[in-house]
């Protein structure tokens, strides 16, 4: 039986060390014993952007990027997308098991009870300019929730944690809908407890004068999109929630850090970027020239590529199916034709094949959101509503993990050595 260890020889000193290997990892801290002198700090691992560093142990989400597998708590994403509701998936992420009927009823009821936001939140939202980016609005308002619920600081108390989890799940869609209404100068529509989680959210966004006709196909499509976004292990925004949460700040502040990270165009902002890219391309005949530009290093094919998936993102596959269901209801989004052709050309092109660049979750989601009536700058808000359970589940897992401490990476200092202060008159 081979030994579960790694033997390293430090050629600077000729000394050998045996490092334990567990779950496919060595402990980075074990490298510290490797020193050239007693006062040496010890060897560190240099890993910008955490390309090869596991920062936690997690039982929530499994991804096999090479084989295109995604599972929440062991359940394949394809089965959850087909059979579960979003709140059921959220429960699964939080609790580790699918809920019984009674557990799901209670969870839905708890969330429904908390959908209203304090009226001062409304005053706060009204302070934003009419053209404020809805992600900026969501980010600010989520952080502000912490001031309304100061007891959320009691992060060691499981009862308080549960209440904040419920509040986040209940209030973020309300704030998101209010951000949508604010950008259009429409009056806010308040939550309705007779509607489902998705039905209520859609009603708060689109209802005008009692005219909004709920469309069950579009509502289920939105629900599937939220399920597909619900968690994705240690992505940029989840890592931000964990890192900020590791300071033991309240969950509203930690989640607002996740929203900030998601806002960026390399993360959740990519679905917005896909749509502007499709607009820029304009027509199918412009695609070859666009691809040539990307290959020459001028810009990226947005919605393609992923840090973890080196094959077709399983979520993109499911979203492509959802797109057809939605377009049957809404009529074809003319940009779909450009997207399909772009995908076809890219998947046959050596540049993309060699780098294992495939469509990611953002490639088709924007087209669906647009067909549903959401403006481009709102797409990332929908992503945030979907990712919320993942952020909160990962935050709670981090708090319960005895191995975790405040996140604090090391650095390799590359600046000046010590030097004397230069008086103003002697500078320049
Ligand atoms: N278009 C063209 N070339 C690309 C793309 C792309 N979308 N993505 C990566 N590449 C190229 C890079 O230029 C690089 O080429 P090189 O080796 O010749 O320098 C190579 O592929 C590797 O790229 P990296 O940037 O090192 O890959 P990384 O894992 O850091 O980036 C990322 C992943 C950020 C998602 C990247 O693929 C990207 O920018 N994609 C477009 C933005 C996007 O769709 N983001 C959404 C991600 S999914 C999500 O957040 C939900």
mmCIF file of N, CA, C and O in Angstrom, residues 89 289 326 401 408:
data_model
loop_
_atom_site.group_PDB
_atom_site.id
_atom_site.type_symbol
_atom_site.label_atom_id
_atom_site.label_comp_id
_atom_site.label_asym_id
_atom_site.label_seq_id
_atom_site.Cartn_x
_atom_site.Cartn_y
_atom_site.Cartn_z
ATOM 1 N N UNK A 89 -34.638 23.688 -3.146
ATOM 2 C CA UNK A 89 -33.189 23.606 -3.376
ATOM 3 C C UNK A 89 -32.447 24.429 -2.319
ATOM 4 O O UNK A 89 -31.412 24.000 -1.796
ATOM 5 N N UNK A 289 -15.262 38.153 -38.339
ATOM 6 C CA UNK A 289 -14.365 39.274 -38.024
ATOM 7 C C UNK A 289 -14.257 39.434 -36.504
ATOM 8 O O UNK A 289 -13.166 39.685 -35.962
ATOM 9 N N UNK A 326 -38.950 29.249 -23.417
ATOM 10 C CA UNK A 326 -39.305 30.658 -23.219
ATOM 11 C C UNK A 326 -39.638 31.312 -24.562
ATOM 12 O O UNK A 326 -40.650 32.023 -24.689
ATOM 13 N N UNK A 401 -17.164 25.599 10.824
ATOM 14 C CA UNK A 401 -15.936 24.856 10.532
ATOM 15 C C UNK A 401 -14.837 25.276 11.513
ATOM 16 O O UNK A 401 -14.341 26.402 11.466
ATOM 17 N N UNK A 408 -6.848 35.617 5.745
ATOM 18 C CA UNK A 408 -5.738 36.562 5.766
ATOM 19 C C UNK A 408 -4.575 35.936 4.992
ATOM 20 O O UNK A 408 -3.712 35.278 5.587
#
